[in-house]
């Protein structure tokens, strides 16, 4: 803790943390839900008060966080990590709980991850798994393509007559494109079909079909990722494109409200900044240091730097990565990628598969221990 004198309260609805990174490997059958689940007890040991509830609103006038159970928590400064919500209005037939319980996104690791795995297990050999990718920006740019690899790995081993069909609203693979395409060709030839410029506009839930702008594609298992926006608690602080929250990159303070700081995938990203777990972890550290400084009447760091690393498992053992470095630009008041920094893997390999597992273990420990 940067300042033990500060009372830190974490409001968290779930009993345990379930990691989005590595969760695609549950779909491949190489990891279990237990493998990606961690408790919050490490934070409690460090003096963080964990309140198991859902924050429903931020009362700026009273400086309180309202909770679902009816009471409220007072704050001097509040940090929101809202994650993402879905723009169901973009897929009219998906606007009810029944449809959402049948056609899954599994883009928030947890019950839907396990449910999608069960759907894949129940699918007949020779069936078609359809993965619909929304237009960028969305949470975890390479995530859908890693998911395609993991499901194809499962099919290759257990359902070799089956097929993965990726319907991508974007013109091409949005991250690590050549590496993913190489994996698809070398590891999963005939198992994965990629269709760019294939934007989902609705879903025929009963007929198991994804409706495109000029076509309709049927499958046995539909996995549709709707367009995304900042999580619900952040709605009053959305200032960009009616979807995302803008912040001061030195403090992560909302441009819509003083004393409210916002992190992670809910942000209107800076140039070349991905919506990734690694980046959100960096946001949190810069924000925490800034909040401690502000509460003590000090100035925050005027030149923060963030490092992004994103691994993708293309099989049970092989992985690829992309990395970048982002530094605060004082003139433009935003984070910018450092020229010449970062890069991507030369090729998929087992060493990076081991690095992936170590990265996950380290970031979980960093955030939760």
Tab-separated table of C-alpha atoms in Angstrom:
chain	number	residue	atom	x	y	z
A	1	UNK	CA	0.000	0.000	0.000
A	2	UNK	CA	1.364	3.395	-0.980
A	3	UNK	CA	-0.207	5.108	2.060
A	4	UNK	CA	-1.454	2.902	4.935
A	5	UNK	CA	-3.339	5.869	6.381
A	6	UNK	CA	-5.834	5.790	3.504
A	7	UNK	CA	-8.906	3.591	3.975
A	8	UNK	CA	-9.349	1.471	0.851
A	9	UNK	CA	-12.694	-0.207	0.158
A	10	UNK	CA	-13.270	-2.606	-2.748
A	11	UNK	CA	-16.884	-3.130	-3.818
A	12	UNK	CA	-17.050	-6.425	-5.704
A	13	UNK	CA	-20.167	-8.407	-6.565
A	14	UNK	CA	-18.434	-11.744	-7.072
A	15	UNK	CA	-17.026	-14.049	-4.431
A	16	UNK	CA	-13.842	-14.630	-6.433
A	17	UNK	CA	-11.956	-13.143	-9.367
A	18	UNK	CA	-12.344	-14.993	-12.679
A	19	UNK	CA	-9.717	-14.052	-15.253
A	20	UNK	CA	-10.552	-13.139	-18.837
A	21	UNK	CA	-6.923	-13.797	-19.869
A	22	UNK	CA	-6.468	-17.576	-20.221
A	23	UNK	CA	-10.260	-18.147	-20.216
A	24	UNK	CA	-10.271	-19.115	-23.906
A	25	UNK	CA	-8.218	-22.164	-22.915
A	26	UNK	CA	-11.224	-23.410	-20.939
A	27	UNK	CA	-13.071	-23.566	-24.271
A	28	UNK	CA	-10.193	-25.556	-25.742
A	29	UNK	CA	-10.328	-27.988	-22.840
A	30	UNK	CA	-6.798	-27.198	-21.683
A	31	UNK	CA	-7.755	-25.274	-18.520
A	32	UNK	CA	-10.584	-25.471	-15.990
A	33	UNK	CA	-12.596	-22.703	-14.385
A	34	UNK	CA	-10.664	-23.380	-11.173
A	35	UNK	CA	-7.422	-22.627	-13.029
A	36	UNK	CA	-8.562	-19.069	-13.804
A	37	UNK	CA	-10.269	-18.301	-10.481
A	38	UNK	CA	-8.562	-16.523	-7.593
A	39	UNK	CA	-9.836	-15.308	-4.179
A	40	UNK	CA	-9.785	-11.749	-2.844
A	41	UNK	CA	-8.294	-12.813	0.488
A	42	UNK	CA	-4.859	-11.465	-0.443
A	43	UNK	CA	-6.278	-7.954	-0.640
A	44	UNK	CA	-8.001	-8.369	2.710
A	45	UNK	CA	-4.698	-9.411	4.276
A	46	UNK	CA	-3.236	-6.108	3.050
A	47	UNK	CA	-5.940	-4.138	4.807
A	48	UNK	CA	-8.397	-3.661	1.950
A	49	UNK	CA	-12.005	-3.841	3.094
A	50	UNK	CA	-13.856	-6.014	0.591
A	51	UNK	CA	-17.601	-5.334	0.373
A	52	UNK	CA	-19.420	-8.058	-1.546
A	53	UNK	CA	-22.126	-6.077	-3.287
A	54	UNK	CA	-22.866	-4.263	-6.537
A	55	UNK	CA	-22.302	-0.531	-6.901
A	56	UNK	CA	-25.405	0.843	-8.609
A	57	UNK	CA	-24.715	4.586	-8.773
A	58	UNK	CA	-22.283	7.343	-7.837
A	59	UNK	CA	-23.924	10.212	-5.930
A	60	UNK	CA	-21.590	13.107	-6.655
A	61	UNK	CA	-23.524	15.582	-4.515
A	62	UNK	CA	-23.247	13.432	-1.391
A	63	UNK	CA	-19.950	11.800	-2.484
A	64	UNK	CA	-21.357	8.345	-1.922
A	65	UNK	CA	-21.350	5.020	-3.740
A	66	UNK	CA	-24.825	3.513	-3.649
A	67	UNK	CA	-25.026	-0.238	-3.208
A	68	UNK	CA	-27.608	-2.733	-4.438
A	69	UNK	CA	-28.479	-3.783	-0.891
A	70	UNK	CA	-29.634	-0.234	-0.181
A	71	UNK	CA	-26.912	1.464	1.834
A	72	UNK	CA	-24.073	3.702	0.662
A	73	UNK	CA	-20.341	4.201	1.138
A	74	UNK	CA	-18.834	7.671	1.546
A	75	UNK	CA	-15.700	8.568	-0.402
A	76	UNK	CA	-13.137	11.303	-0.861
A	77	UNK	CA	-12.217	9.900	-4.266
A	78	UNK	CA	-13.733	6.936	-6.063
A	79	UNK	CA	-12.072	4.719	-8.663
A	80	UNK	CA	-14.305	2.866	-11.115
A	81	UNK	CA	-13.258	-0.207	-13.048
A	82	UNK	CA	-16.550	-0.760	-14.872
A	83	UNK	CA	-15.376	-3.130	-17.583
A	84	UNK	CA	-17.671	-3.360	-20.575
A	85	UNK	CA	-21.366	-3.677	-21.239
A	86	UNK	CA	-23.016	-4.684	-24.488
A	87	UNK	CA	-24.959	-2.616	-26.993
A	88	UNK	CA	-27.811	-5.069	-27.356
A	89	UNK	CA	-29.772	-2.547	-29.399
A	90	UNK	CA	-27.408	-3.344	-32.283
A	91	UNK	CA	-28.837	-6.898	-32.316
A	92	UNK	CA	-32.599	-6.432	-31.738
A	93	UNK	CA	-33.475	-10.096	-31.180
A	94	UNK	CA	-30.833	-10.346	-28.449
A	95	UNK	CA	-32.444	-7.759	-26.193
A	96	UNK	CA	-33.939	-10.230	-23.715
A	97	UNK	CA	-32.553	-12.594	-21.095
A	98	UNK	CA	-33.831	-15.739	-22.826
A	99	UNK	CA	-31.952	-14.974	-26.042
A	100	UNK	CA	-28.830	-13.951	-24.147
A	101	UNK	CA	-28.941	-17.253	-22.270
A	102	UNK	CA	-28.908	-19.236	-25.512
A	103	UNK	CA	-26.589	-17.251	-27.777
A	104	UNK	CA	-23.611	-16.489	-25.568
A	105	UNK	CA	-20.859	-13.908	-25.702
A	106	UNK	CA	-18.632	-15.402	-22.963
A	107	UNK	CA	-16.700	-12.109	-23.107
A	108	UNK	CA	-16.913	-11.696	-19.338
A	109	UNK	CA	-15.153	-14.715	-17.878
A	110	UNK	CA	-17.418	-16.674	-15.548
A	111	UNK	CA	-20.612	-18.718	-15.922
A	112	UNK	CA	-20.891	-18.111	-19.669
A	113	UNK	CA	-17.364	-19.454	-20.187
A	114	UNK	CA	-18.384	-22.787	-18.681
A	115	UNK	CA	-21.728	-22.732	-20.495
A	116	UNK	CA	-20.114	-22.143	-23.887
A	117	UNK	CA	-17.746	-25.028	-23.248
A	118	UNK	CA	-20.767	-27.262	-22.551
A	119	UNK	CA	-22.407	-26.113	-25.791
A	120	UNK	CA	-19.266	-27.067	-27.717
A	121	UNK	CA	-19.134	-30.457	-26.013
A	122	UNK	CA	-22.788	-31.107	-26.919
A	123	UNK	CA	-22.308	-30.080	-30.558
A	124	UNK	CA	-22.207	-33.030	-32.983
A	125	UNK	CA	-19.042	-33.860	-34.897
A	126	UNK	CA	-19.529	-32.140	-38.224
A	127	UNK	CA	-21.249	-29.148	-36.651
A	128	UNK	CA	-20.398	-25.482	-37.159
A	129	UNK	CA	-19.344	-23.059	-34.435
A	130	UNK	CA	-19.964	-19.456	-35.513
A	131	UNK	CA	-17.981	-16.678	-33.832
A	132	UNK	CA	-19.170	-13.145	-34.612
A	133	UNK	CA	-16.655	-10.327	-34.007
A	134	UNK	CA	-17.865	-6.707	-33.687
A	135	UNK	CA	-16.268	-3.646	-35.201
A	136	UNK	CA	-13.303	-2.337	-33.212
A	137	UNK	CA	-12.844	-1.018	-30.591
A	138	UNK	CA	-13.787	-3.887	-28.315
A	139	UNK	CA	-12.309	-5.609	-25.258
A	140	UNK	CA	-9.118	-7.559	-26.063
A	141	UNK	CA	-8.447	-7.093	-29.803
A	142	UNK	CA	-6.734	-10.494	-30.348
A	143	UNK	CA	-9.163	-12.373	-28.088
A	144	UNK	CA	-11.614	-13.568	-30.759
A	145	UNK	CA	-8.837	-14.977	-32.929
A	146	UNK	CA	-7.275	-16.775	-29.965
A	147	UNK	CA	-10.737	-18.183	-29.224
A	148	UNK	CA	-11.007	-19.457	-32.788
A	149	UNK	CA	-7.678	-21.263	-32.302
A	150	UNK	CA	-8.712	-22.796	-28.997
A	151	UNK	CA	-12.050	-24.074	-30.287
A	152	UNK	CA	-10.336	-25.417	-33.411
A	153	UNK	CA	-7.810	-27.228	-31.213
A	154	UNK	CA	-10.699	-28.910	-29.393
A	155	UNK	CA	-12.365	-29.851	-32.683
A	156	UNK	CA	-9.093	-31.175	-34.120
A	157	UNK	CA	-8.740	-33.542	-31.171
A	158	UNK	CA	-12.370	-34.503	-30.538
A	159	UNK	CA	-14.630	-33.392	-33.430
A	160	UNK	CA	-12.455	-33.373	-36.572
A	161	UNK	CA	-15.398	-33.015	-38.974
A	162	UNK	CA	-16.468	-29.769	-37.331
A	163	UNK	CA	-15.703	-26.215	-38.372
A	164	UNK	CA	-14.988	-22.793	-36.858
A	165	UNK	CA	-16.510	-19.934	-38.852
A	166	UNK	CA	-15.314	-16.439	-37.895
A	167	UNK	CA	-17.616	-13.636	-39.050
A	168	UNK	CA	-15.616	-10.441	-38.577
A	169	UNK	CA	-17.187	-6.997	-38.952
A	170	UNK	CA	-13.691	-5.604	-39.520
A	171	UNK	CA	-11.828	-5.570	-42.823
A	172	UNK	CA	-9.129	-7.888	-41.453
A	173	UNK	CA	-7.863	-9.519	-38.276
A	174	UNK	CA	-7.452	-6.575	-35.886
A	175	UNK	CA	-4.361	-7.785	-33.992
A	176	UNK	CA	-1.432	-10.081	-34.827
A	177	UNK	CA	-3.077	-10.889	-38.163
A	178	UNK	CA	-0.185	-12.637	-39.958
A	179	UNK	CA	0.592	-14.730	-36.869
A	180	UNK	CA	-2.988	-15.901	-36.423
A	181	UNK	CA	-3.384	-16.654	-40.119
A	182	UNK	CA	-0.165	-18.675	-40.032
A	183	UNK	CA	-1.492	-20.655	-37.064
A	184	UNK	CA	-4.785	-21.276	-38.824
A	185	UNK	CA	-3.014	-22.522	-41.948
A	186	UNK	CA	-0.382	-24.644	-40.207
A	187	UNK	CA	-2.322	-26.022	-37.245
A	188	UNK	CA	-5.970	-25.960	-38.271
A	189	UNK	CA	-6.111	-26.233	-42.058
A	190	UNK	CA	-9.705	-26.799	-43.119
A	191	UNK	CA	-11.018	-26.226	-39.597
A	192	UNK	CA	-11.174	-22.401	-39.518
A	193	UNK	CA	-12.839	-20.179	-42.101
A	194	UNK	CA	-12.369	-16.417	-41.745
A	195	UNK	CA	-14.825	-14.007	-43.367
A	196	UNK	CA	-13.953	-10.302	-43.085
A	197	UNK	CA	-16.446	-7.467	-43.610
A	198	UNK	CA	-19.185	-9.661	-42.134
A	199	UNK	CA	-21.037	-7.466	-39.671
A	200	UNK	CA	-23.794	-9.046	-37.577
A	201	UNK	CA	-26.969	-6.964	-37.570
A	202	UNK	CA	-29.223	-9.428	-35.742
A	203	UNK	CA	-29.578	-13.033	-34.619
A	204	UNK	CA	-32.230	-15.644	-35.373
A	205	UNK	CA	-32.077	-17.328	-31.993
A	206	UNK	CA	-34.528	-20.140	-32.714
A	207	UNK	CA	-33.122	-20.750	-36.202
A	208	UNK	CA	-29.504	-20.581	-34.972
A	209	UNK	CA	-28.423	-18.024	-37.521
A	210	UNK	CA	-26.391	-14.829	-37.503
A	211	UNK	CA	-27.947	-12.200	-39.743
A	212	UNK	CA	-25.457	-10.137	-41.713
A	213	UNK	CA	-26.109	-7.021	-43.758
A	214	UNK	CA	-26.599	-9.046	-46.957
A	215	UNK	CA	-26.603	-12.667	-45.826
A	216	UNK	CA	-27.569	-15.099	-43.091
A	217	UNK	CA	-25.222	-17.724	-41.656
A	218	UNK	CA	-26.433	-20.750	-39.724
A	219	UNK	CA	-24.497	-22.748	-37.165
A	220	UNK	CA	-24.882	-25.309	-34.422
A	221	UNK	CA	-23.302	-23.092	-31.754
A	222	UNK	CA	-23.525	-19.315	-32.080
A	223	UNK	CA	-21.051	-17.177	-30.142
A	224	UNK	CA	-21.923	-13.554	-30.828
A	225	UNK	CA	-19.899	-10.660	-29.410
A	226	UNK	CA	-22.112	-7.556	-29.523
A	227	UNK	CA	-20.674	-4.066	-29.931
A	228	UNK	CA	-19.364	-2.857	-26.584
A	229	UNK	CA	-19.439	0.232	-24.399
A	230	UNK	CA	-18.377	1.279	-20.891
A	231	UNK	CA	-19.933	-0.713	-18.052
A	232	UNK	CA	-23.245	0.468	-16.598
A	233	UNK	CA	-21.937	2.180	-13.459
A	234	UNK	CA	-19.922	4.487	-15.744
A	235	UNK	CA	-22.917	5.625	-17.826
A	236	UNK	CA	-23.025	9.161	-16.299
A	237	UNK	CA	-19.364	9.625	-17.205
A	238	UNK	CA	-19.529	8.569	-20.865
A	239	UNK	CA	-18.328	11.475	-22.999
A	240	UNK	CA	-17.035	9.887	-26.236
A	241	UNK	CA	-19.242	8.446	-28.989
A	242	UNK	CA	-21.956	7.637	-26.432
A	243	UNK	CA	-19.814	4.598	-25.574
A	244	UNK	CA	-16.622	5.432	-23.701
A	245	UNK	CA	-15.257	7.539	-20.837
A	246	UNK	CA	-12.608	10.210	-21.326
A	247	UNK	CA	-10.042	10.847	-18.587
A	248	UNK	CA	-7.037	12.943	-17.665
A	249	UNK	CA	-4.198	10.514	-18.430
A	250	UNK	CA	-2.089	11.780	-15.519
A	251	UNK	CA	-4.705	10.878	-12.902
A	252	UNK	CA	-7.448	8.906	-14.719
A	253	UNK	CA	-9.898	11.455	-13.347
A	254	UNK	CA	-13.073	11.605	-15.414
A	255	UNK	CA	-13.507	14.592	-17.708
A	256	UNK	CA	-17.176	14.540	-16.689
A	257	UNK	CA	-16.787	14.630	-12.891
A	258	UNK	CA	-14.140	15.685	-10.386
A	259	UNK	CA	-13.129	13.077	-7.839
A	260	UNK	CA	-14.155	10.147	-10.057
A	261	UNK	CA	-11.355	8.098	-11.607
A	262	UNK	CA	-11.972	5.471	-14.295
A	263	UNK	CA	-9.820	2.556	-15.501
A	264	UNK	CA	-9.580	-0.147	-18.091
A	265	UNK	CA	-11.731	-1.210	-21.005
A	266	UNK	CA	-14.342	1.491	-20.367
A	267	UNK	CA	-11.973	4.261	-21.478
A	268	UNK	CA	-11.865	6.142	-24.739
A	269	UNK	CA	-8.452	4.813	-25.648
A	270	UNK	CA	-5.435	6.932	-26.484
A	271	UNK	CA	-3.802	6.508	-29.928
A	272	UNK	CA	-2.642	2.902	-30.504
A	273	UNK	CA	-3.656	1.888	-26.955
A	274	UNK	CA	-5.474	-1.470	-26.813
A	275	UNK	CA	-8.252	-2.460	-24.437
A	276	UNK	CA	-6.188	-5.171	-22.744
A	277	UNK	CA	-5.739	-6.658	-19.294
A	278	UNK	CA	-2.101	-5.609	-19.233
A	279	UNK	CA	-3.019	-2.030	-20.056
A	280	UNK	CA	-5.782	-1.934	-17.433
A	281	UNK	CA	-3.267	-3.140	-14.842
A	282	UNK	CA	-1.013	-0.248	-15.833
A	283	UNK	CA	-3.911	2.212	-15.643
A	284	UNK	CA	-4.600	1.047	-12.093
A	285	UNK	CA	-1.043	1.605	-10.927
A	286	UNK	CA	-0.745	5.102	-12.381
A	287	UNK	CA	-4.187	5.997	-11.034
A	288	UNK	CA	-3.463	4.642	-7.545
A	289	UNK	CA	-0.233	6.622	-7.295
A	290	UNK	CA	-2.007	9.763	-8.523
A	291	UNK	CA	-4.890	9.376	-6.064
A	292	UNK	CA	-2.480	8.947	-3.155
A	293	UNK	CA	-0.627	12.078	-4.263
A	294	UNK	CA	-3.835	14.101	-4.600
A	295	UNK	CA	-5.160	12.982	-1.215
A	296	UNK	CA	-1.885	14.155	0.302
A	297	UNK	CA	-1.940	17.512	-1.488
A	298	UNK	CA	0.852	16.570	-3.871
A	299	UNK	CA	1.172	16.662	-7.659
A	300	UNK	CA	0.892	13.390	-9.605
A	301	UNK	CA	3.693	12.019	-11.783
A	302	UNK	CA	3.867	14.363	-14.820
A	303	UNK	CA	5.248	11.739	-17.212
A	304	UNK	CA	3.776	8.250	-16.708
A	305	UNK	CA	4.771	5.352	-18.958
A	306	UNK	CA	2.735	2.200	-19.625
A	307	UNK	CA	3.894	-1.110	-21.077
A	308	UNK	CA	1.410	-3.392	-22.810
A	309	UNK	CA	2.013	-7.086	-23.375
A	310	UNK	CA	-0.641	-9.340	-24.827
A	311	UNK	CA	-0.082	-13.064	-25.282
A	312	UNK	CA	-2.370	-15.320	-27.310
A	313	UNK	CA	-2.397	-19.109	-27.029
A	314	UNK	CA	-2.844	-20.572	-30.505
A	315	UNK	CA	-2.791	-24.179	-29.232
A	316	UNK	CA	-2.330	-25.932	-25.907
A	317	UNK	CA	1.390	-25.037	-25.872
A	318	UNK	CA	2.143	-22.511	-28.632
A	319	UNK	CA	1.690	-18.766	-28.217
A	320	UNK	CA	2.370	-15.413	-29.869
A	321	UNK	CA	2.568	-11.918	-28.424
A	322	UNK	CA	2.349	-8.222	-29.170
A	323	UNK	CA	3.892	-5.533	-26.991
A	324	UNK	CA	4.022	-1.739	-26.961
A	325	UNK	CA	5.219	1.149	-24.795
A	326	UNK	CA	3.087	4.248	-24.220
A	327	UNK	CA	4.322	7.535	-22.751
A	328	UNK	CA	2.445	10.681	-21.755
A	329	UNK	CA	2.688	13.494	-24.302
A	330	UNK	CA	2.534	16.794	-22.441
A	331	UNK	CA	1.650	18.882	-25.503
A	332	UNK	CA	-1.318	16.765	-26.599
A	333	UNK	CA	-2.206	15.594	-23.072
A	334	UNK	CA	-2.582	11.987	-24.071
A	335	UNK	CA	-0.645	8.725	-24.064
A	336	UNK	CA	1.277	7.973	-27.249
A	337	UNK	CA	3.109	4.881	-28.437
A	338	UNK	CA	6.870	5.331	-28.215
A	339	UNK	CA	8.336	5.139	-31.752
A	340	UNK	CA	10.348	1.980	-32.282
A	341	UNK	CA	9.104	0.311	-29.115
A	342	UNK	CA	7.328	-3.011	-28.931
A	343	UNK	CA	6.600	-5.438	-31.728
A	344	UNK	CA	5.223	-8.914	-32.323
A	345	UNK	CA	6.529	-12.468	-32.194
A	346	UNK	CA	8.681	-13.706	-35.039
A	347	UNK	CA	6.683	-16.938	-34.967
A	348	UNK	CA	4.496	-19.008	-32.665
A	349	UNK	CA	6.532	-21.129	-30.270
A	350	UNK	CA	6.417	-23.119	-27.035
A	351	UNK	CA	8.658	-20.708	-25.132
A	352	UNK	CA	6.021	-18.017	-25.484
A	353	UNK	CA	3.417	-20.512	-24.326
A	354	UNK	CA	5.384	-20.847	-21.086
A	355	UNK	CA	5.780	-17.066	-20.894
A	356	UNK	CA	1.999	-16.736	-21.243
A	357	UNK	CA	1.339	-18.912	-18.221
A	358	UNK	CA	3.990	-17.090	-16.185
A	359	UNK	CA	2.595	-13.699	-17.221
A	360	UNK	CA	-0.886	-14.730	-16.116
A	361	UNK	CA	0.312	-16.044	-12.756
A	362	UNK	CA	2.326	-12.887	-12.160
A	363	UNK	CA	-0.416	-10.418	-13.074
A	364	UNK	CA	-2.941	-12.287	-10.905
A	365	UNK	CA	-0.507	-12.177	-7.993
A	366	UNK	CA	0.285	-8.525	-8.692
A	367	UNK	CA	-3.384	-7.547	-8.594
A	368	UNK	CA	-4.704	-9.862	-5.892
A	369	UNK	CA	-1.939	-10.896	-3.477
